mmCIF file of C-alpha atoms in Angstrom:
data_model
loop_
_atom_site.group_PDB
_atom_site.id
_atom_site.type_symbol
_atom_site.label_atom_id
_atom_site.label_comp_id
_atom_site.label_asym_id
_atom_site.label_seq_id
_atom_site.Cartn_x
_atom_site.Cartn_y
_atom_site.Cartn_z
ATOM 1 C CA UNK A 1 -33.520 78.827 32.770
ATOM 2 C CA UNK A 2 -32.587 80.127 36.110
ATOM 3 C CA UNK A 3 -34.784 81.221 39.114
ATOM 4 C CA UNK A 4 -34.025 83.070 42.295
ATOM 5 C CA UNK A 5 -35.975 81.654 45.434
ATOM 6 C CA UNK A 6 -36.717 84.151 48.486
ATOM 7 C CA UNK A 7 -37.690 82.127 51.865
ATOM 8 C CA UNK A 8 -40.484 83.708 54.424
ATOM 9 C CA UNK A 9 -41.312 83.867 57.899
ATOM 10 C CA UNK A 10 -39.441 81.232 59.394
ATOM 11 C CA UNK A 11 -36.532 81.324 58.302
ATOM 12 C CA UNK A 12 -35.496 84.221 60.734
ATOM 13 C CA UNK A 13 -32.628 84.012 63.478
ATOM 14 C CA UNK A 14 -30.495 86.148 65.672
ATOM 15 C CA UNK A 15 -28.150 87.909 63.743
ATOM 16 C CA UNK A 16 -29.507 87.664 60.715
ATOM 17 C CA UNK A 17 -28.472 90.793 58.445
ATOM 18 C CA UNK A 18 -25.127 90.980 60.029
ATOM 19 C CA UNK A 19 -23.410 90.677 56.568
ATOM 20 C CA UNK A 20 -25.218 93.356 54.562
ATOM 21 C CA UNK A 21 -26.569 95.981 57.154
ATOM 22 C CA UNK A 22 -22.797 97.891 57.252
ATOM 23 C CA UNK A 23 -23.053 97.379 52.970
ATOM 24 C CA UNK A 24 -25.929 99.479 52.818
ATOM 25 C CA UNK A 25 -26.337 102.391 55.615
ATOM 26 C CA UNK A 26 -28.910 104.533 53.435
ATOM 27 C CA UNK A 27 -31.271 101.620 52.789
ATOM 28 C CA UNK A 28 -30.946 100.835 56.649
ATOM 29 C CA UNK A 29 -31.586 103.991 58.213
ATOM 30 C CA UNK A 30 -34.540 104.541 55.851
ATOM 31 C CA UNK A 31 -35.640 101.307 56.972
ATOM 32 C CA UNK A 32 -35.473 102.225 60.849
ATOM 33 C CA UNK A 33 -36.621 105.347 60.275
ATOM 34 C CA UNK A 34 -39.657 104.127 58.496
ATOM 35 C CA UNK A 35 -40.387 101.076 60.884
ATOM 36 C CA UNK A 36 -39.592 103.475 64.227
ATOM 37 C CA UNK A 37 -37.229 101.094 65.718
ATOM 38 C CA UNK A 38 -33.644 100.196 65.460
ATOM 39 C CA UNK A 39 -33.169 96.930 62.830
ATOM 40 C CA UNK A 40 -30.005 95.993 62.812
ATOM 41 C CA UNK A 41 -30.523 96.429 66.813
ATOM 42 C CA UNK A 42 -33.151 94.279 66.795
ATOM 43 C CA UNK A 43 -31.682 91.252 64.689
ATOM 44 C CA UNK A 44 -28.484 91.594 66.929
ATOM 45 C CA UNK A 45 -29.857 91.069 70.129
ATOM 46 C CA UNK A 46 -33.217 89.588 69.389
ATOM 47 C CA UNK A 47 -34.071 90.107 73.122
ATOM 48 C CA UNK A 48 -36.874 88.912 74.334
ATOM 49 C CA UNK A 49 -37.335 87.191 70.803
ATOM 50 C CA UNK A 50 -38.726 89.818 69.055
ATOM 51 C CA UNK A 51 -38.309 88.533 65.805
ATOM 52 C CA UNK A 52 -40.730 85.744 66.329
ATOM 53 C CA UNK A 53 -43.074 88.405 66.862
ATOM 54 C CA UNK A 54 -44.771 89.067 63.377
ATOM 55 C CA UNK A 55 -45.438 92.861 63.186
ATOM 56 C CA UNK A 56 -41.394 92.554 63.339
ATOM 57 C CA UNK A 57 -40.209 89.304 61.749
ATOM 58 C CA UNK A 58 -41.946 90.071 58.462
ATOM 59 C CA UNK A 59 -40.539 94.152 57.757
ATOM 60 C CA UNK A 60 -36.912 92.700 59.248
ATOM 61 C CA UNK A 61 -37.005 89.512 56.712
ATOM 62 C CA UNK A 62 -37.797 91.749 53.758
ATOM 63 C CA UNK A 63 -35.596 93.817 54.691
ATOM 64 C CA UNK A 64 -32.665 91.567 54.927
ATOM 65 C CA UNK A 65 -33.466 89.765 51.658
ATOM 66 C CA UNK A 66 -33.386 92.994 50.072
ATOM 67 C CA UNK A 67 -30.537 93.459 50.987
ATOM 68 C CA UNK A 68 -29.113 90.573 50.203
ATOM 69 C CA UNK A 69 -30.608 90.686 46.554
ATOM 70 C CA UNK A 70 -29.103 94.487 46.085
ATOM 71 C CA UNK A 71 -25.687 92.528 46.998
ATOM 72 C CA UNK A 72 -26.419 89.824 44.994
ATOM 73 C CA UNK A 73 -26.840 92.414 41.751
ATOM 74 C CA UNK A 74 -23.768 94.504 43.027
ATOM 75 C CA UNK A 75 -21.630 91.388 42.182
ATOM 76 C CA UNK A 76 -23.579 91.269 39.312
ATOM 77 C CA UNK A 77 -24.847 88.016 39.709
ATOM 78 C CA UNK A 78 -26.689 85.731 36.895
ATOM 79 C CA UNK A 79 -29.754 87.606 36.364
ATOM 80 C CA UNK A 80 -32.813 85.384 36.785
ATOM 81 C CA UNK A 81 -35.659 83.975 34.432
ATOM 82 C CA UNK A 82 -38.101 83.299 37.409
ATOM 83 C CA UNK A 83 -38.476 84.998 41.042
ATOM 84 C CA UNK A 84 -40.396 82.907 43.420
ATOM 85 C CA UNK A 85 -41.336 83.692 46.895
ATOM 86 C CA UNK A 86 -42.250 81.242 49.772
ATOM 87 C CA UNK A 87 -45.405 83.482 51.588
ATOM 88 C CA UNK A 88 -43.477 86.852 52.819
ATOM 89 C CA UNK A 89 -40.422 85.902 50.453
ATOM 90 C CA UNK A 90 -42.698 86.524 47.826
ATOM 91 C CA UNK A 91 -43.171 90.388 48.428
ATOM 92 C CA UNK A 92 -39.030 90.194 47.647
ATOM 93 C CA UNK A 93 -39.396 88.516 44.559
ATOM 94 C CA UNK A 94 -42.131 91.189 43.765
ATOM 95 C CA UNK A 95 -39.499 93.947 44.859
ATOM 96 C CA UNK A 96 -36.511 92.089 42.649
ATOM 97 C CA UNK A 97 -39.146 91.957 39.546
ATOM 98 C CA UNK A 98 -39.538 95.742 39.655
ATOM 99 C CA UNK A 99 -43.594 95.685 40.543
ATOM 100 C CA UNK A 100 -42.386 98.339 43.393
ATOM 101 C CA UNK A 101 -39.530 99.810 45.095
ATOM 102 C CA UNK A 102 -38.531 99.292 48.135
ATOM 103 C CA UNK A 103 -39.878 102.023 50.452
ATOM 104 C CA UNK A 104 -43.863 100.690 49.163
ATOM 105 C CA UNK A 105 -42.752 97.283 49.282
ATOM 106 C CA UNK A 106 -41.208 97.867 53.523
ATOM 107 C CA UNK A 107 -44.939 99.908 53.951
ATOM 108 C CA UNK A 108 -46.880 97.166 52.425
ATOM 109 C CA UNK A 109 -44.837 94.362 54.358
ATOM 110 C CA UNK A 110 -45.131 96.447 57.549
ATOM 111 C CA UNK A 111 -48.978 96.922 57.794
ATOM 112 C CA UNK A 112 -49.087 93.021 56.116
ATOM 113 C CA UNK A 113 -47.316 91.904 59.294
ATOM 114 C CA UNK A 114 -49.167 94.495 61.481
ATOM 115 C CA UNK A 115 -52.641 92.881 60.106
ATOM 116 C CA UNK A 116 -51.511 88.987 60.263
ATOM 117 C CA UNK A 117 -50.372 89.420 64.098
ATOM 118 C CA UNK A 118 -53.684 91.159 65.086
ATOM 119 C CA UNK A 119 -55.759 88.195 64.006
ATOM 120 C CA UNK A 120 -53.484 86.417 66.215
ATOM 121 C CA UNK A 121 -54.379 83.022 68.149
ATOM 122 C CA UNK A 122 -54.104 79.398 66.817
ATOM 123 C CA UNK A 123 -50.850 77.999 65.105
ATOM 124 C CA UNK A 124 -48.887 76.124 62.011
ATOM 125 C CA UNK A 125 -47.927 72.805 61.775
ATOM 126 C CA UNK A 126 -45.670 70.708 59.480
ATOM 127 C CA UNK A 127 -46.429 67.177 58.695
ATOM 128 C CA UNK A 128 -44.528 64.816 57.325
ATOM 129 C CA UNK A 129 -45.156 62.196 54.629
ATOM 130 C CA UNK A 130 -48.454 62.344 54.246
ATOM 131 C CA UNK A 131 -49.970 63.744 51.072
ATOM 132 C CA UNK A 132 -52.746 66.942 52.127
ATOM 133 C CA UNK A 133 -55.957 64.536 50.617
ATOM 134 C CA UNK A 134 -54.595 61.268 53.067
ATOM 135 C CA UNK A 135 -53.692 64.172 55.590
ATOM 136 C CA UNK A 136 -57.404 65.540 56.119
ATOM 137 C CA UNK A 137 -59.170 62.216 55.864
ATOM 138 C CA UNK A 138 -56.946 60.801 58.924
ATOM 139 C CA UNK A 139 -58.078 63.850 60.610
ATOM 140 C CA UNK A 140 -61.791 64.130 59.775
ATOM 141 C CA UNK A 141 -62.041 59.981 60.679
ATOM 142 C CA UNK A 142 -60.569 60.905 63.928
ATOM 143 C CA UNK A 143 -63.272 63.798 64.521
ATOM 144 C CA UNK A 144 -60.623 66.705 64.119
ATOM 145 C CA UNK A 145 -62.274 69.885 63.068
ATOM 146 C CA UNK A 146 -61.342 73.527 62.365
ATOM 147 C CA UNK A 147 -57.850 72.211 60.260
ATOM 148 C CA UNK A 148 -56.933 73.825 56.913
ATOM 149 C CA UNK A 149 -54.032 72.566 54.589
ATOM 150 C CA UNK A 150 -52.305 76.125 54.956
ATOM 151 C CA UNK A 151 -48.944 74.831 52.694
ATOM 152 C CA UNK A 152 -48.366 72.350 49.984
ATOM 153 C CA UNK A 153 -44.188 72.542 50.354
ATOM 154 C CA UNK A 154 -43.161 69.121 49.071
ATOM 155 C CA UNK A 155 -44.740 66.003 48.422
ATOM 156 C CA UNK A 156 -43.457 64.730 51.958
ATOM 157 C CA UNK A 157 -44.364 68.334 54.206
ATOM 158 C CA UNK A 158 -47.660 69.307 54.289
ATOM 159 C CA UNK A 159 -48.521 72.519 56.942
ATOM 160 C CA UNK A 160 -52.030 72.477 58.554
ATOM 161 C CA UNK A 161 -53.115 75.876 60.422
ATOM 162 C CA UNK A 162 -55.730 75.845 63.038
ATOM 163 C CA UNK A 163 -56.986 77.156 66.321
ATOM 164 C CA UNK A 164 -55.114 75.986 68.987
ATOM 165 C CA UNK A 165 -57.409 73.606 70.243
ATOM 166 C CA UNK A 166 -57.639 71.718 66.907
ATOM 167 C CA UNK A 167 -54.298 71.415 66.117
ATOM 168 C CA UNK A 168 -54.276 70.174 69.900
ATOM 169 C CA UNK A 169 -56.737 67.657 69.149
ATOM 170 C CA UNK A 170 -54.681 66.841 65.244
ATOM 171 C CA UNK A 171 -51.171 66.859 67.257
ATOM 172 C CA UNK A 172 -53.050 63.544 69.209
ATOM 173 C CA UNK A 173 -54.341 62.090 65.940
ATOM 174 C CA UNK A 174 -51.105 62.274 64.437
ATOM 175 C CA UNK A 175 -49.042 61.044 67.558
ATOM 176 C CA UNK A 176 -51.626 58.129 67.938
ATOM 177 C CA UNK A 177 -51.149 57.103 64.381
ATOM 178 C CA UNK A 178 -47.589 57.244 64.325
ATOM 179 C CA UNK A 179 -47.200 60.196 61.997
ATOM 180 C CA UNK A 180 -44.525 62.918 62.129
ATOM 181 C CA UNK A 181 -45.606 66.352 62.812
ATOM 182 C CA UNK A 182 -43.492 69.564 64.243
ATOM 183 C CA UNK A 183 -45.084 72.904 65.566
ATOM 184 C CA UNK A 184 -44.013 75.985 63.658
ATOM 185 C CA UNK A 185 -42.544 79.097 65.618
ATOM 186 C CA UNK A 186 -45.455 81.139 64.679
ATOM 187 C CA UNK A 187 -48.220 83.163 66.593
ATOM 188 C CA UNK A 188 -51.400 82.704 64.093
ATOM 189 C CA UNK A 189 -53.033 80.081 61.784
ATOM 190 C CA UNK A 190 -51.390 81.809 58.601
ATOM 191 C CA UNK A 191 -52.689 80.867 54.921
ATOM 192 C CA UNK A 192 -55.919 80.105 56.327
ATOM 193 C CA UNK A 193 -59.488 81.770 56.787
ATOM 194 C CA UNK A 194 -58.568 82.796 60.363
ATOM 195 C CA UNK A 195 -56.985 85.585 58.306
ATOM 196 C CA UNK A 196 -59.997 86.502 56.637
ATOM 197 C CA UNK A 197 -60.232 90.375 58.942
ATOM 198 C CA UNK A 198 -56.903 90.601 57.931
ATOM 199 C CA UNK A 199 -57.277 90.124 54.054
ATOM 200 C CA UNK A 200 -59.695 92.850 53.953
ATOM 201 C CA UNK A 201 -58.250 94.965 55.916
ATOM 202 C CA UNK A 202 -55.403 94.399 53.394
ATOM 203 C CA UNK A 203 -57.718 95.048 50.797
ATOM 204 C CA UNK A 204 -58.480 98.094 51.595
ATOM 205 C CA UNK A 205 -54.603 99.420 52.290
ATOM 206 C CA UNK A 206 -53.423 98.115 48.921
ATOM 207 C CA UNK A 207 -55.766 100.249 47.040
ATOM 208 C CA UNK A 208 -53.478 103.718 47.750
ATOM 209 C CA UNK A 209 -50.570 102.063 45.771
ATOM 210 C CA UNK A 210 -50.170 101.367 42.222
ATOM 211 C CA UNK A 211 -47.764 98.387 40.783
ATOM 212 C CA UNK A 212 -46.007 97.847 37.943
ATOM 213 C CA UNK A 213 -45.888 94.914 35.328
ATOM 214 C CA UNK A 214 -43.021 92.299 36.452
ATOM 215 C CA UNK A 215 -40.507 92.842 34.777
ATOM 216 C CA UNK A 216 -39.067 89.160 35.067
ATOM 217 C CA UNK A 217 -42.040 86.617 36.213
ATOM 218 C CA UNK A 218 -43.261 86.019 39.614
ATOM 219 C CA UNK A 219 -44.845 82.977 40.108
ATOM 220 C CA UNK A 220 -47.574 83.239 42.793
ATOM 221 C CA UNK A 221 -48.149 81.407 45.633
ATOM 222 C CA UNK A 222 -52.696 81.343 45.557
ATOM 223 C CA UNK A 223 -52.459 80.433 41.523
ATOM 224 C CA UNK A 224 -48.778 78.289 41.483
ATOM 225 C CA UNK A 225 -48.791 80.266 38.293
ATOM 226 C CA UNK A 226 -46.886 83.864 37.153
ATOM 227 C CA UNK A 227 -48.565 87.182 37.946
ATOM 228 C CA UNK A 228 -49.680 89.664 35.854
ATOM 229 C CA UNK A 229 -50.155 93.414 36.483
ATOM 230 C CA UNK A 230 -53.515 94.041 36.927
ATOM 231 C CA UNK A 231 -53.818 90.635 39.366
ATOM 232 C CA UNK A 232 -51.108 91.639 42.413
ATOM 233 C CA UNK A 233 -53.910 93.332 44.698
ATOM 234 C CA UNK A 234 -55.852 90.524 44.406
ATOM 235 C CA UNK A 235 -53.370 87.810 44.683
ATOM 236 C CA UNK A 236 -51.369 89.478 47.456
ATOM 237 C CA UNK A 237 -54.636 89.081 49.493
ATOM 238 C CA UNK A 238 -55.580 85.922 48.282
ATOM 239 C CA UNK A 239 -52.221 84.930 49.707
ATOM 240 C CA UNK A 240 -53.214 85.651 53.400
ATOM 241 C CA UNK A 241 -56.174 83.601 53.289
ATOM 242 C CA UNK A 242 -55.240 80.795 50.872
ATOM 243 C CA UNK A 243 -52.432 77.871 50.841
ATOM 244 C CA UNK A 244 -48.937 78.681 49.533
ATOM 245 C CA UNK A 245 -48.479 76.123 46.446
ATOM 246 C CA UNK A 246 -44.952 75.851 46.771
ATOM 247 C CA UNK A 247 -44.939 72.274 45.113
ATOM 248 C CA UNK A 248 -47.128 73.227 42.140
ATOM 249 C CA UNK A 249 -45.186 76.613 41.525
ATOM 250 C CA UNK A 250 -41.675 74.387 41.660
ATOM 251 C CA UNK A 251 -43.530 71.779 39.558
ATOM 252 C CA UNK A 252 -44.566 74.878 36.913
ATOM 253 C CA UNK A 253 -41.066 75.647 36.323
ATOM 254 C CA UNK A 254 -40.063 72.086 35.769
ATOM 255 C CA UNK A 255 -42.698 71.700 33.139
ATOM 256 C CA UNK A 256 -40.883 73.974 31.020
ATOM 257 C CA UNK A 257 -36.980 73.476 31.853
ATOM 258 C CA UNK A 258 -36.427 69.904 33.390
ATOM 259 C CA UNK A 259 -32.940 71.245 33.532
ATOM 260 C CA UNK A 260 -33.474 74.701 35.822
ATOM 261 C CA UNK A 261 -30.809 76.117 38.047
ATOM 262 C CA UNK A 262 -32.214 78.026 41.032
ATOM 263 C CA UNK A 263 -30.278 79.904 43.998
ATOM 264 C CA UNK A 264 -31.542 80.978 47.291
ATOM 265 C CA UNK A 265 -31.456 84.341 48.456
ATOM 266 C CA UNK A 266 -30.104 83.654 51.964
ATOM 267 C CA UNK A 267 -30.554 80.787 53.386
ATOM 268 C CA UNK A 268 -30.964 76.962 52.214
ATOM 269 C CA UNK A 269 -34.681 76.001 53.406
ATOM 270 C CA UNK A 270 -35.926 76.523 50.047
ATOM 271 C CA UNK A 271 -33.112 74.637 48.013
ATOM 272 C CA UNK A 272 -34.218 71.637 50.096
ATOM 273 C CA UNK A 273 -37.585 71.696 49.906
ATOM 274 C CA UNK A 274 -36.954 72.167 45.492
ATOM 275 C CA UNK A 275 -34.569 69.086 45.881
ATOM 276 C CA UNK A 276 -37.297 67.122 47.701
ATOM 277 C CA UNK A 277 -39.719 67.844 44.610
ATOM 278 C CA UNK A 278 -37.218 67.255 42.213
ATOM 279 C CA UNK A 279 -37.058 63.710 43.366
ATOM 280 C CA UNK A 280 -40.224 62.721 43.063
ATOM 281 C CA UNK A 281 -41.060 64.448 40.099
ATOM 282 C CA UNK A 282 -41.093 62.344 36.378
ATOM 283 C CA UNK A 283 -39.364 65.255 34.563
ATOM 284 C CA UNK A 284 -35.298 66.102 34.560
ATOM 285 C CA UNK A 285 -32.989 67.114 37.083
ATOM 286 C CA UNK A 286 -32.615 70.358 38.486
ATOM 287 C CA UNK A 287 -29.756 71.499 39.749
ATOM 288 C CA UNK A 288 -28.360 73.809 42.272
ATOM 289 C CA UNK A 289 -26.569 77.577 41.654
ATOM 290 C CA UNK A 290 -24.358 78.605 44.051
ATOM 291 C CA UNK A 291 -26.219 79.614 47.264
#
């Protein structure tokens, strides 16, 4: 089997769309026509690093992993089995799966990114080597409140989301206990109940659209397990408030082909973190496709 891995918010950077902007000059001016602002501007310059801004970083990254998926099927690439999504790459592996086409999927992803930056205050934060369970007792024996496992990536990366003064108060815990930790280059406790106005607001805007069955599974990111039809409303807002399972999904694909290929649409964050599981999981090998 063979599955094609889209990476989220995050994995932005200056430039980024450089390659398959000039490739595509109808999708692009659609795309800045739509979102009011110049894209491939905007990834260029990045000035005054707007793409760390939300309401922009999530409608430019779906946009440039479209992209990059439309060139990956213009070389006709190896069709996948699987499309999995890390938290906005997920929308892309909705879009590659046929559940909607790309103008609804840039609409949803805009007022998604729109909704996620007005809830804005607190933060992200990756931890290393230490499972989420041994994680959130350190924290709760050192009196650290308001912290909520917001990612499962790997067995050795954990990411807690907070207000800022928790994760200010985890960051010491951590640092005092000799545990690795890095802030993540976001603006809001994502994956988290801090997003709870934003999930219903979300609720609420989905309802105007209608989505098709995948046509190749999706595995979600609330359930680790593949959508179905009359489930993407729900899940997609389940998916604000609630953890990304990365590990599980990974794990879920492993159950049934020790032996799966994968490739990353754009970047390489994702291939590590599937190489990291892979280790440490009982079952096969999997092994890398071209990236």
């Amino acid at each position: 089997m063979f599955a094609i891995l889209f990476p989220g918010q995050g994995s932005q950077f200056r430039g980024m769309g450089a390659d398959v902007f000039g490739h595509y000059p109808g999708i692009t001016r659609f795309a800045c026509d739509l979102l009011g602002y110049d894209l491939p501007a905007r990834c260029r310059d990045n000035q005054d690093d707007v793409l760390s801004r939300t309401e922009c970083t999530q409608p430019a990254l779906f946009t440039v992993n479209a992209l990059h998926a439309f060139e990956r099927e213009r070389r006709e690439g190896r069709p996948a089995d699987y499309y999995l999504g890390h938290s906005l790459g997920e929308y892309n592996a909705l879009l590659a799966a046929g559940v909607f086409d790309f103008e609804t999927g840039l609409r949803i992803v805009q007022k998604r990114g729109e909704l996620m930056a007005a809830a804005s205050g607190g933060g992200m934060t990756a931890v290393m080597n230490t499972p989420a369970d041994r994680l959130l007792e350190v924290l709760g024996a050192d009196g650290v409140e308001g912290v909520e496992t917001a990612a499962h990536n790997t067995d050795t990366q954990v990411v807690i989301a907070g207000a800022d003064g928790a994760l200010r108060a985890a960051h010491a815990s951590l640092r005092a206990r000799g545990i690795r930790f890095a802030p993540l280059r976001v603006g809001a406790a994502f994956h988290s109940r801090a997003m709870e106005s934003a999930r219903t607001e979300f609720e609420v805007f989905l309802r105007q659209f209608t989505f098709a069955e995948p046509a190749v599974t999706v595995i979600s990111n609330a359930s680790a397990r593949p959508y179905e039809g009359s489930m993407i409303p729900e899940m997609l807002c389940r998916q604000i408030v609630e953890p990304v399972r990365w590990a599980e999904s990974v794990r879920y694909l492993l159950d049934r082909d020790a032996s799966l290929e994968y490739e990353e649409i754009g970047g390489t964050s994702l291939v590590r973190m599937v190489k990291s599981i892979e280790k440490s999981s009982p079952r096969g090998t999997l092994t890398k496709s071209g990236v």
